[in-house]
Amino acid sequence: MHSAISLSLSSPSPITRSSAASSTAPRSLRFCGLRREAFGAGASPDASSLRLARFNSRSQHFNLNGVLAALKGNGAPSSGGFDYDLVIIGAGVGGHGAALHAVEKGLKTAIIEGDVVGGTCVNRGCVPSKALLAVSGRMRELQNEQHMKSFGLQVAAAGYDRQKVADHANNLASKIRGNLTNSMKALGVDILTGFGTILGPQKLKFGKGDSGDKIITAKDIIVATGSVPLVPKGIEVDGKTVITSDHALKLEFVPQWIAIVGSGYIGLEFSDVYTALGSEVTFVEALDQIMPGFDPEIGKLAQRVLVNPRKIDSYTGVFASKITPAKDGKPVQIELIDAKTKEPKETLEVDAALIATGRAPFTKGLGLENINVQTQRGFVPVDERMRVIDANGKLVPHLYCIGDANGKMMLAHAASAQGISVVEQVTGNDHVLNHLSIPAACFTHPEISMVGLTEPQAREKAEKEGFEVSIAKTSFKANTKALAENEGEGMAKLIYRPDNGEILGVHIFGLHAADLIHEASNAIAMGTRIQDIKFAVHAHPTLSEVLDELFKSAKVKLSASKTVAEPVPV
């Protein structure tokens, strides 16, 4: 689940986070950026018969038997007298991804979880929200009589069972949470229950915070504690009529009129759900326009499709200074003030209010003061390698922080990528994650996705560094597959350097935009230039041709040599 995406490569800034299983044949699956390792065809080998297999990605090829031995044994006893090679505090997406990669690398690994395995994404974010959005998508299509008639279909009035919709989201979260737990157990990761606290260098405790706490040591420690919903001052949350996204995902009732405070990713997704289920929505946004954080051109189109035709109105440039839950027969009271002057504006009376103002890092009680680390607005300061920085600006040896807790990019898959990057480092392979290559998506109907810079960000960068920026666009209305689906509303936008073909950003609004963005994100990650990627072949007719046409339409001035291989007869 996402709130308004904020990307900062130098300092933390607020917004979102997540999880998988074992079966009978070796394979690797992903849930919200999490990898599931499963194995065990035939009889399970005895632990005593398993040998440690360590991996060097630079010199060794994949060896299944070695992998199984290393994974099942959870590494050899830690060297240097430590209880573990790696201890991870937090079993969400970041922690899970780091744990699985660590075991694959032959590290003796433990993960500490004080709540439930899966973190925010699995239990209160990505997973249950996508279940609700799947329902809203079906409802929206069935309710669109004109859309159905265009296919020659006749559908009776659509309805829904609120409890069964809620059960769908809850059951999916439970299933993924179980899969994730089983995957770590199958690989031998020690799951330690309780809250983790750092006592000093390479030393920590876990438990309920009483005399029963246990002290352990680790060669390296990763903090992966995630985030919680951010509730501004003056807002009283009762969990019933004034709620956060945590409460909303339970779908205990569908209000006739709901105010959503914040119109970023979280707010926009819930507006999609609530309006599809029959609610009227009012956005309360502190900035001058709704949907901040998106590329302005994409945001303008998305507002025309996702907001204007639906039962949604908005107040912009205002703060909700005070929100009082419904009580004694009175509705929810929302007092609005001008965001700039702080002068009172008006008071809204609605059936419910959803607070979607972003997320705050969950870093209290970690014992950071024991190692001279001071958080910045709650975020743990880190460098580009996720190494924790102390109050004197020095690196804290053997301590890392990933995911929402460091605030670099509050997305589930970013946390997972950061965790894997850290494990690479502690096993001797220097690795720096390019955050500009990490995609983001908003799962509305249609979807919005993005990677890299927005047009204003790119032009600001170009002005500072002295290069030119060009824009290319393509429409879904020219795509055969989109037209076959009667889903021609949408566009893709490419922001690039015409002098060398560097991709600066790609933004997509349209059918399956969240799936389409990865070709662009992988190109940015691998440093692929437009003059090379435009020779890639896409199946016809597919939605991927939207990007094919996008790259082909770009005009690169550089007559760069092509890096595509010569054709080989087959």
Coordinates of C-alpha atoms in Angstrom, one line a residue:
M1 CA 0.0 0.0 0.0
H2 CA 1.3 3.5 -0.7
S3 CA 0.7 7.0 0.4
A4 CA 2.1 10.0 -1.5
I5 CA 5.5 8.8 -2.8
S6 CA 8.5 10.8 -1.7
L7 CA 11.9 9.9 -3.0
S8 CA 15.0 11.3 -1.2
L9 CA 18.4 10.0 -1.8
S10 CA 20.0 12.1 0.9
S11 CA 17.6 12.6 3.7
P12 CA 14.6 10.8 5.0
S13 CA 11.0 11.8 4.2
P14 CA 7.5 10.2 5.1
I15 CA 5.2 7.6 3.3
T16 CA 4.7 3.0 2.9
R17 CA 5.6 -1.2 3.4
S18 CA 5.2 -5.8 3.5
S19 CA 5.6 -10.9 2.2
A20 CA 5.5 -15.8 1.3
A21 CA 5.7 -20.3 1.4
S22 CA 6.9 -23.7 1.0
S23 CA 5.6 -26.5 -1.1
T24 CA 7.2 -29.6 -2.6
A25 CA 9.5 -28.6 -5.4
P26 CA 12.4 -26.1 -5.5
R27 CA 11.2 -22.8 -6.8
S28 CA 11.2 -19.1 -6.1
L29 CA 8.1 -17.0 -6.0
R30 CA 7.5 -13.4 -5.0
F31 CA 4.9 -11.7 -2.9
C32 CA 5.1 -7.9 -2.6
G33 CA 8.7 -8.1 -3.4
L34 CA 9.3 -11.1 -1.2
R35 CA 10.9 -14.3 -2.4
R36 CA 9.6 -17.6 -1.3
E37 CA 12.1 -20.5 -1.3
A38 CA 10.5 -23.9 -1.2
F39 CA 12.1 -27.3 -1.5
G40 CA 11.9 -30.9 -0.3
A41 CA 10.9 -33.4 -3.1
G42 CA 11.0 -36.8 -1.6
A43 CA 12.3 -37.5 1.9
S44 CA 13.8 -34.6 3.9
P45 CA 17.5 -35.0 4.5
D46 CA 18.8 -35.2 8.1
A47 CA 20.3 -32.0 9.4
S48 CA 23.5 -33.9 10.3
S49 CA 23.9 -35.0 6.6
L50 CA 23.7 -31.4 5.3
R51 CA 26.9 -29.5 4.5
L52 CA 27.3 -25.8 4.5
A53 CA 27.4 -24.3 1.0
R54 CA 28.6 -20.8 0.8
F55 CA 28.2 -18.8 -2.3
N56 CA 30.4 -16.3 -4.1
S57 CA 28.3 -14.6 -6.8
R58 CA 31.4 -13.6 -8.7
S59 CA 33.0 -17.0 -9.0
Q60 CA 30.4 -19.8 -8.5
H61 CA 27.4 -20.9 -10.5
F62 CA 24.1 -21.9 -9.0
N63 CA 24.3 -25.4 -7.4
L64 CA 20.9 -26.8 -6.2
N65 CA 22.3 -29.3 -3.8
G66 CA 24.6 -26.7 -2.3
V67 CA 21.7 -24.3 -1.9
L68 CA 19.5 -26.8 -0.2
A69 CA 22.3 -27.7 2.2
A70 CA 23.1 -24.1 3.1
L71 CA 19.4 -23.1 3.4
K72 CA 18.2 -26.1 5.5
G73 CA 21.1 -25.7 7.9
N74 CA 20.7 -21.9 8.2
G75 CA 24.4 -21.4 7.8
A76 CA 27.3 -22.7 10.0
P77 CA 27.8 -21.6 13.6
S78 CA 28.7 -17.9 13.5
S79 CA 32.4 -17.2 13.5
G80 CA 34.0 -14.8 16.1
G81 CA 31.9 -16.1 19.0
F82 CA 28.6 -14.5 17.9
D83 CA 25.3 -16.2 18.4
Y84 CA 24.4 -15.2 14.8
D85 CA 26.0 -13.8 11.7
L86 CA 22.9 -11.6 11.1
V87 CA 20.0 -10.6 13.2
I88 CA 17.1 -8.7 11.7
I89 CA 14.7 -6.6 13.8
G90 CA 11.4 -6.8 12.0
A91 CA 9.8 -9.4 9.8
G92 CA 8.1 -7.4 7.2
V93 CA 9.0 -7.3 3.5
G94 CA 12.5 -5.9 4.1
G95 CA 13.3 -8.3 6.9
H96 CA 11.9 -11.3 5.1
G97 CA 13.8 -10.5 1.9
A98 CA 17.1 -9.9 3.8
A99 CA 16.6 -13.2 5.8
L100 CA 16.1 -15.4 2.8
H101 CA 19.0 -13.8 0.9
A102 CA 21.3 -14.2 4.0
V103 CA 20.5 -17.9 4.4
E104 CA 21.2 -18.4 0.7
K105 CA 24.6 -16.7 1.3
G106 CA 25.3 -19.2 4.1
L107 CA 24.8 -16.8 7.1
K108 CA 23.4 -18.0 10.4
T109 CA 20.3 -15.8 10.6
A110 CA 17.6 -14.8 13.1
I111 CA 14.7 -12.5 12.7
I112 CA 12.9 -10.7 15.6
E113 CA 9.2 -9.9 15.3
G114 CA 7.2 -8.3 18.1
D115 CA 3.8 -8.2 16.3
V116 CA 2.9 -10.6 13.4
V117 CA 5.1 -11.8 10.6
G118 CA 4.5 -9.9 7.4
G119 CA 4.6 -6.4 8.7
T120 CA 2.5 -3.6 7.3
C121 CA 2.2 -4.8 3.7
V122 CA 0.9 -8.3 4.4
N123 CA -1.3 -7.4 7.4
R124 CA -2.3 -3.8 7.0
G125 CA -1.2 -2.6 3.6
C126 CA -0.3 -3.9 0.2
V127 CA -2.0 -7.3 0.4
P128 CA -5.4 -6.6 1.9
S129 CA -5.7 -3.3 0.0
K130 CA -5.2 -5.1 -3.3
A131 CA -7.9 -7.6 -2.3
L132 CA -10.4 -4.7 -1.8
L133 CA -9.3 -3.0 -5.0
A134 CA -9.8 -6.2 -6.9
V135 CA -13.4 -6.1 -5.6
S136 CA -13.9 -2.4 -6.5
G137 CA -12.5 -3.1 -10.0
R138 CA -15.1 -5.9 -10.6
M139 CA -17.9 -3.7 -9.2
R140 CA -16.9 -0.7 -11.2
E141 CA -17.0 -2.8 -14.5
L142 CA -20.3 -4.5 -13.7
Q143 CA -21.9 -1.1 -12.8
N144 CA -20.8 0.4 -16.1
E145 CA -23.7 -0.5 -18.3
Q146 CA -22.4 1.3 -21.3
H147 CA -19.1 -0.5 -21.0
M148 CA -20.7 -3.9 -20.8
K149 CA -23.1 -3.2 -23.7
S150 CA -20.1 -2.3 -25.9
F151 CA -19.1 -5.9 -25.6
G152 CA -22.7 -7.1 -26.3
L153 CA -23.1 -8.1 -22.7
Q154 CA -26.2 -7.7 -20.5
V155 CA -25.6 -7.7 -16.8
A156 CA -28.2 -7.4 -14.0
A157 CA -27.7 -4.9 -11.2
A158 CA -24.5 -5.7 -9.3
G159 CA -24.5 -6.0 -5.5
Y160 CA -22.0 -7.0 -2.8
D161 CA -21.8 -8.7 0.6
R162 CA -19.8 -6.4 2.8
Q163 CA -18.7 -9.1 5.2
K164 CA -17.6 -11.4 2.4
V165 CA -15.6 -8.6 0.8
A166 CA -13.9 -8.0 4.1
D167 CA -13.3 -11.7 4.6
H168 CA -11.6 -11.8 1.2
A169 CA -9.1 -9.2 2.2
N170 CA -8.5 -10.8 5.7
N171 CA -8.2 -14.3 4.3
L172 CA -5.7 -13.3 1.7
A173 CA -3.5 -11.6 4.4
S174 CA -3.7 -14.7 6.6
K175 CA -2.7 -16.9 3.7
I176 CA 0.3 -14.8 2.7
R177 CA 1.3 -14.4 6.3
G178 CA 1.3 -18.1 6.8
N179 CA 3.3 -18.7 3.6
L180 CA 5.9 -16.2 4.7
T181 CA 6.3 -17.8 8.1
N182 CA 6.5 -21.3 6.7
S183 CA 9.1 -20.2 4.1
M184 CA 11.4 -18.9 6.8
K185 CA 10.9 -21.9 9.1
A186 CA 11.6 -24.3 6.1
L187 CA 14.9 -22.5 5.5
G188 CA 15.9 -22.7 9.1
V189 CA 15.7 -19.0 9.9
D190 CA 15.3 -18.6 13.7
I191 CA 12.1 -16.6 14.3
L192 CA 12.5 -14.9 17.7
T193 CA 9.3 -13.5 19.2
G194 CA 9.3 -10.2 21.0
F195 CA 10.5 -6.6 20.7
G196 CA 14.2 -6.2 19.7
T197 CA 16.3 -3.6 21.5
I198 CA 19.9 -2.7 20.7
L199 CA 22.1 -2.8 23.8
G200 CA 25.4 -1.9 22.3
P201 CA 27.7 -2.7 19.4
Q202 CA 26.7 -6.2 18.0
K203 CA 24.5 -6.8 21.1
L204 CA 20.8 -6.8 21.5
K205 CA 17.9 -8.3 23.5
F206 CA 14.4 -9.5 22.6
G207 CA 11.3 -10.2 24.5
K208 CA 8.4 -8.4 26.2
G209 CA 10.5 -5.9 27.9
D210 CA 10.6 -7.7 31.3
S211 CA 13.0 -9.9 33.2
G212 CA 12.4 -12.7 30.7
D213 CA 14.2 -10.9 27.9
K214 CA 17.0 -12.8 26.3
I215 CA 20.3 -11.2 25.2
I216 CA 22.0 -12.3 22.0
T217 CA 24.9 -11.2 19.9
A218 CA 25.3 -10.8 16.1
K219 CA 28.1 -10.0 13.8
D220 CA 25.7 -7.7 11.9
I221 CA 22.3 -6.2 12.7
I222 CA 19.6 -4.9 10.4
V223 CA 16.8 -2.6 11.7
A224 CA 13.7 -3.2 9.6
T225 CA 10.9 -2.1 11.9
G226 CA 8.8 -0.3 9.3
S227 CA 6.1 2.4 9.9
V228 CA 2.7 3.2 11.3
P229 CA -0.1 5.5 10.0
L230 CA 0.7 9.1 10.6
V231 CA -2.0 10.9 12.5
P232 CA -1.6 14.7 12.8
K233 CA -2.3 16.6 16.0
G234 CA -5.9 17.5 16.7
I235 CA -7.3 14.3 15.1
E236 CA -9.0 11.9 17.4
V237 CA -9.1 8.4 16.0
D238 CA -11.7 6.1 17.4
G239 CA -11.2 3.2 15.0
K240 CA -14.9 3.3 13.9
T241 CA -15.9 6.6 12.4
V242 CA -12.5 8.3 12.4
I243 CA -10.1 5.7 11.0
T244 CA -6.6 5.1 9.6
S245 CA -5.8 2.7 6.7
D246 CA -5.3 0.0 9.3
H247 CA -9.0 0.2 10.3
A248 CA -10.3 0.8 6.7
L249 CA -8.9 -2.4 5.5
K250 CA -11.2 -4.3 7.8
L251 CA -14.1 -2.8 6.0
E252 CA -16.4 -3.0 9.1
F253 CA -18.9 -0.6 7.4
V254 CA -19.3 1.4 4.2
P255 CA -20.2 5.0 5.1
Q256 CA -22.6 6.9 2.9
W257 CA -20.3 9.9 3.0
I258 CA -16.6 9.7 3.9
A259 CA -13.9 12.4 4.1
I260 CA -10.4 11.3 3.1
V261 CA -7.7 13.5 4.6
G262 CA -4.9 13.3 2.1
S263 CA -5.1 12.6 -1.6
G264 CA -1.9 10.7 -2.2
Y265 CA -1.6 7.0 -3.0
I266 CA -3.4 5.8 0.1
G267 CA -6.2 8.3 -0.2
L268 CA -6.7 7.8 -4.0
E269 CA -6.8 4.0 -3.7
F270 CA -9.4 4.1 -0.9
S271 CA -11.5 6.6 -2.9
D272 CA -11.6 4.0 -5.7
V273 CA -12.8 1.3 -3.2
Y274 CA -15.4 3.5 -1.4
T275 CA -17.0 5.0 -4.5
A276 CA -17.2 1.6 -6.2
L277 CA -19.1 0.4 -3.1
G278 CA -21.5 3.3 -3.1
S279 CA -19.9 6.0 -0.9
E280 CA -19.6 9.7 -1.6
V281 CA -16.0 10.9 -1.0
T282 CA -14.6 14.3 0.0
F283 CA -10.9 14.9 -0.2
V284 CA -9.2 17.2 2.3
E285 CA -5.8 18.2 0.9
A286 CA -3.3 20.6 2.4
L287 CA -1.6 21.4 -1.0
D288 CA -3.2 23.5 -3.7
Q289 CA -4.2 20.5 -5.8
I290 CA -5.2 16.9 -5.2
M291 CA -3.0 14.0 -6.1
P292 CA 0.4 15.7 -5.3
G293 CA 3.5 13.7 -6.0
F294 CA 2.4 12.5 -9.4
D295 CA 3.9 14.0 -12.6
P296 CA 1.6 17.0 -13.2
E297 CA 0.5 15.9 -16.7
I298 CA -0.3 12.4 -15.5
G299 CA -2.1 13.8 -12.5
K300 CA -4.2 16.0 -14.6
L301 CA -5.4 13.2 -16.8
A302 CA -5.9 10.8 -13.8
Q303 CA -8.0 13.4 -12.1
R304 CA -10.2 13.7 -15.2
V305 CA -10.8 10.0 -15.2
L306 CA -10.5 8.9 -11.5
V307 CA -12.1 11.9 -9.8
N308 CA -14.3 14.1 -11.9
P309 CA -16.8 11.5 -13.1
R310 CA -17.2 9.9 -9.7
K311 CA -19.0 11.0 -6.6
I312 CA -15.9 12.9 -5.3
D313 CA -15.4 16.5 -4.3
S314 CA -12.4 18.1 -2.7
Y315 CA -11.1 20.9 -0.5
T316 CA -7.6 22.0 -1.3
G317 CA -5.2 24.3 0.4
V318 CA -6.7 23.4 3.8
F319 CA -5.7 21.5 7.0
A320 CA -8.0 19.4 9.1
S321 CA -7.1 21.1 12.3
K322 CA -9.5 19.1 14.4
I323 CA -11.5 16.0 13.8
T324 CA -14.0 14.7 16.3
P325 CA -15.6 11.2 15.9
A326 CA -19.3 10.7 15.7
K327 CA -21.0 10.4 19.1
D328 CA -24.3 11.1 20.8
G329 CA -26.1 11.1 17.5
K330 CA -23.8 13.8 16.0
P331 CA -21.8 13.1 12.8
V332 CA -18.0 13.3 12.4
Q333 CA -16.9 17.0 12.8
I334 CA -14.0 18.2 10.7
E335 CA -12.7 21.7 11.3
L336 CA -10.9 23.2 8.3
I337 CA -8.3 26.0 8.4
D338 CA -6.5 27.7 5.6
A339 CA -3.1 25.9 5.0
K340 CA -1.2 29.2 4.6
T341 CA -3.0 31.7 6.9
K342 CA -4.2 29.2 9.5
E343 CA -7.5 31.1 9.5
P344 CA -10.7 29.0 10.1
K345 CA -12.5 28.1 6.9
E346 CA -15.5 25.9 7.6
T347 CA -16.6 22.7 9.4
L348 CA -17.6 19.5 7.5
E349 CA -20.0 17.0 8.9
V350 CA -19.6 13.5 7.4
D351 CA -20.4 9.9 8.3
A352 CA -16.7 8.9 8.6
A353 CA -13.2 10.2 8.1
L354 CA -10.2 8.3 6.8
I355 CA -6.8 9.7 7.8
A356 CA -4.5 9.1 4.8
T357 CA -1.8 11.6 5.6
G358 CA 1.1 9.2 5.1
R359 CA 3.1 7.0 7.5
A360 CA 5.6 7.6 10.3
P361 CA 8.7 5.4 11.1
F362 CA 8.3 2.9 13.9
T363 CA 11.7 3.4 15.6
K364 CA 10.8 4.1 19.3
G365 CA 12.3 1.7 21.9
L366 CA 15.0 0.4 19.6
G367 CA 17.8 1.4 22.0
L368 CA 19.4 3.7 19.4
E369 CA 20.6 5.9 22.2
N370 CA 22.8 3.1 23.4
I371 CA 24.9 3.5 20.2
N372 CA 24.7 7.3 20.0
V373 CA 22.2 7.4 17.2
Q374 CA 19.7 10.2 16.9
T375 CA 16.7 9.8 14.7
Q376 CA 15.6 12.6 12.3
R377 CA 11.8 13.1 12.5
G378 CA 11.8 9.5 13.7
F379 CA 13.8 8.2 10.8
V380 CA 17.2 6.4 11.3
P381 CA 19.9 8.2 9.4
V382 CA 21.8 6.0 6.9
D383 CA 24.2 6.4 4.0
E384 CA 23.7 5.1 0.5
R385 CA 24.7 1.6 1.6
M386 CA 22.0 1.7 4.4
R387 CA 24.8 1.9 7.1
V388 CA 23.5 3.7 10.2
I389 CA 25.1 7.1 11.0
D390 CA 25.5 8.2 14.6
A391 CA 25.0 11.7 16.1
N392 CA 28.6 12.6 15.3
G393 CA 28.2 11.8 11.6
K394 CA 30.2 8.6 11.9
L395 CA 29.2 5.2 10.7
V396 CA 28.1 2.7 13.3
P397 CA 30.0 -0.5 12.6
H398 CA 27.9 -3.6 11.7
L399 CA 24.5 -1.8 12.0
Y400 CA 22.2 -1.2 9.0
C401 CA 18.6 0.2 8.6
I402 CA 16.3 -0.6 5.7
G403 CA 12.8 0.1 4.6
D404 CA 10.3 2.6 6.0
A405 CA 12.5 3.1 9.2
N406 CA 15.1 5.0 7.1
G407 CA 12.6 6.9 5.0
K408 CA 14.6 6.9 1.8
M409 CA 11.7 5.4 -0.2
M410 CA 8.7 4.1 1.8
L411 CA 7.7 1.2 -0.5
A412 CA 7.5 -2.5 0.3
H413 CA 9.7 -3.6 -2.6
A414 CA 12.2 -0.8 -1.8
A415 CA 12.6 -2.3 1.6
S416 CA 13.2 -5.8 0.1
A417 CA 15.8 -4.4 -2.3
Q418 CA 17.6 -2.5 0.4
G419 CA 17.7 -5.7 2.6
I420 CA 19.2 -7.8 -0.2
S421 CA 21.7 -5.0 -0.9
V422 CA 22.9 -5.0 2.8
V423 CA 23.3 -8.8 2.7
E424 CA 25.5 -8.5 -0.4
Q425 CA 27.7 -6.0 1.5
V426 CA 28.1 -8.0 4.6
T427 CA 29.1 -11.0 2.5
G428 CA 31.8 -9.1 0.8
N429 CA 30.1 -7.8 -2.4
D430 CA 29.9 -4.0 -2.5
H431 CA 26.4 -3.0 -3.6
V432 CA 24.7 0.4 -3.9
L433 CA 21.0 0.4 -4.8
N434 CA 19.8 3.0 -7.4
H435 CA 16.6 4.3 -5.8
L436 CA 15.7 6.2 -9.0
S437 CA 15.2 2.8 -10.7
I438 CA 12.6 1.7 -8.1
P439 CA 9.0 1.9 -9.5
A440 CA 5.9 2.9 -7.7
A441 CA 2.3 2.2 -8.5
C442 CA -1.2 3.3 -7.5
F443 CA -3.7 0.5 -8.0
T444 CA -6.8 2.5 -9.0
H445 CA -8.9 1.7 -12.0
P446 CA -7.1 2.5 -14.3
E447 CA -3.7 2.2 -12.6
I448 CA -1.0 4.8 -12.3
S449 CA 2.7 3.9 -12.3
M450 CA 6.0 5.8 -12.3
V451 CA 9.8 5.4 -12.1
G452 CA 12.5 8.0 -11.9
L453 CA 11.9 11.8 -12.1
T454 CA 8.8 13.8 -12.8
E455 CA 9.1 16.4 -15.5
P456 CA 9.5 19.3 -13.1
Q457 CA 12.2 17.3 -11.2
A458 CA 14.0 16.5 -14.4
R459 CA 14.0 20.1 -15.7
E460 CA 15.3 21.3 -12.3
K461 CA 18.1 18.7 -12.5
A462 CA 18.8 19.7 -16.1
E463 CA 19.1 23.4 -15.2
K464 CA 21.6 22.6 -12.5
E465 CA 23.7 20.2 -14.5
G466 CA 23.4 21.9 -17.9
F467 CA 21.7 19.4 -20.2
E468 CA 18.5 19.4 -22.3
V469 CA 15.3 17.5 -21.5
S470 CA 12.9 16.0 -24.0
I471 CA 9.5 14.4 -23.7
A472 CA 7.8 11.6 -25.6
K473 CA 4.2 10.4 -25.2
T474 CA 2.0 7.6 -26.4
S475 CA -1.7 6.9 -26.0
F476 CA -3.5 3.7 -25.0
K477 CA -6.1 4.7 -27.7
A478 CA -3.6 3.6 -30.3
N479 CA -3.0 0.2 -28.7
T480 CA -4.8 -2.8 -30.2
K481 CA -5.0 -4.7 -26.9
A482 CA -6.4 -1.7 -25.0
L483 CA -9.0 -1.1 -27.7
A484 CA -10.0 -4.8 -27.6
E485 CA -10.7 -4.3 -23.9
N486 CA -12.5 -1.1 -24.5
E487 CA -9.9 0.5 -22.2
G488 CA -8.3 3.1 -24.4
E489 CA -8.2 5.8 -21.7
G490 CA -4.6 6.4 -20.8
M491 CA -1.1 7.6 -21.7
A492 CA 2.6 6.9 -21.2
K493 CA 5.2 9.6 -20.9
L494 CA 8.9 9.4 -21.3
I495 CA 11.3 12.0 -19.9
Y496 CA 14.8 11.7 -21.3
R497 CA 18.1 13.3 -22.4
P498 CA 18.2 13.7 -26.2
D499 CA 22.0 14.1 -26.2
N500 CA 22.8 10.6 -24.9
G501 CA 19.5 8.7 -24.6
E502 CA 19.4 8.5 -20.8
I503 CA 16.0 7.6 -19.4
L504 CA 15.2 10.1 -16.6
G505 CA 11.6 9.0 -15.9
V506 CA 8.6 7.1 -17.2
H507 CA 5.0 7.7 -16.1
I508 CA 2.0 5.6 -17.1
F509 CA -1.7 6.0 -16.6
G510 CA -3.9 3.3 -18.0
L511 CA -4.8 -0.4 -18.1
H512 CA -2.3 -2.5 -16.1
A513 CA 0.1 0.4 -15.8
A514 CA 1.6 -1.2 -12.6
D515 CA 2.7 -4.2 -14.7
L516 CA 4.0 -2.1 -17.6
I517 CA 6.4 0.1 -15.7
H518 CA 9.0 -2.6 -15.0
E519 CA 10.6 -2.5 -18.5
A520 CA 11.4 1.1 -17.9
S521 CA 12.6 0.6 -14.3
N522 CA 14.9 -2.2 -15.3
A523 CA 16.3 -0.1 -18.1
I524 CA 17.1 2.6 -15.7
A525 CA 18.7 0.1 -13.3
M526 CA 20.9 -1.4 -15.9
G527 CA 21.8 1.9 -17.6
T528 CA 20.1 0.9 -20.9
R529 CA 19.8 3.8 -23.3
I530 CA 16.8 4.6 -25.5
Q531 CA 18.8 4.0 -28.7
D532 CA 19.3 0.4 -27.5
I533 CA 16.0 -0.4 -25.9
K534 CA 14.0 0.7 -29.0
F535 CA 15.3 -2.4 -30.8
A536 CA 13.6 -4.7 -28.2
V537 CA 10.8 -6.8 -29.6
H538 CA 7.3 -6.8 -28.0
A539 CA 4.6 -9.4 -28.7
H540 CA 1.6 -8.2 -30.7
P541 CA -1.0 -7.4 -29.7
T542 CA -0.1 -6.6 -26.1
L543 CA -0.2 -3.6 -23.8
S544 CA 3.6 -3.7 -23.7
E545 CA 3.5 -2.1 -27.2
V546 CA 2.5 1.2 -25.5
L547 CA 6.1 1.3 -24.2
D548 CA 7.5 0.0 -27.4
E549 CA 6.0 2.9 -29.3
L550 CA 7.1 5.3 -26.5
F551 CA 10.7 4.4 -26.8
K552 CA 10.6 4.4 -30.6
S553 CA 9.1 7.8 -30.7
A554 CA 12.0 9.4 -28.7
K555 CA 14.4 11.4 -30.7
V556 CA 18.0 10.9 -29.6
K557 CA 20.6 13.2 -31.2
L558 CA 23.5 11.0 -30.5
S559 CA 24.4 8.6 -33.3
A560 CA 25.5 6.1 -30.7
S561 CA 26.6 2.6 -31.8
K562 CA 24.0 -0.1 -31.3
T563 CA 24.8 -2.6 -28.6
V564 CA 22.3 -5.2 -29.9
A565 CA 23.9 -8.5 -31.0
E566 CA 24.1 -9.7 -34.5
P567 CA 21.2 -12.0 -35.5
V568 CA 22.1 -15.7 -35.2
P569 CA 20.4 -18.3 -37.5
V570 CA 18.3 -20.8 -35.5

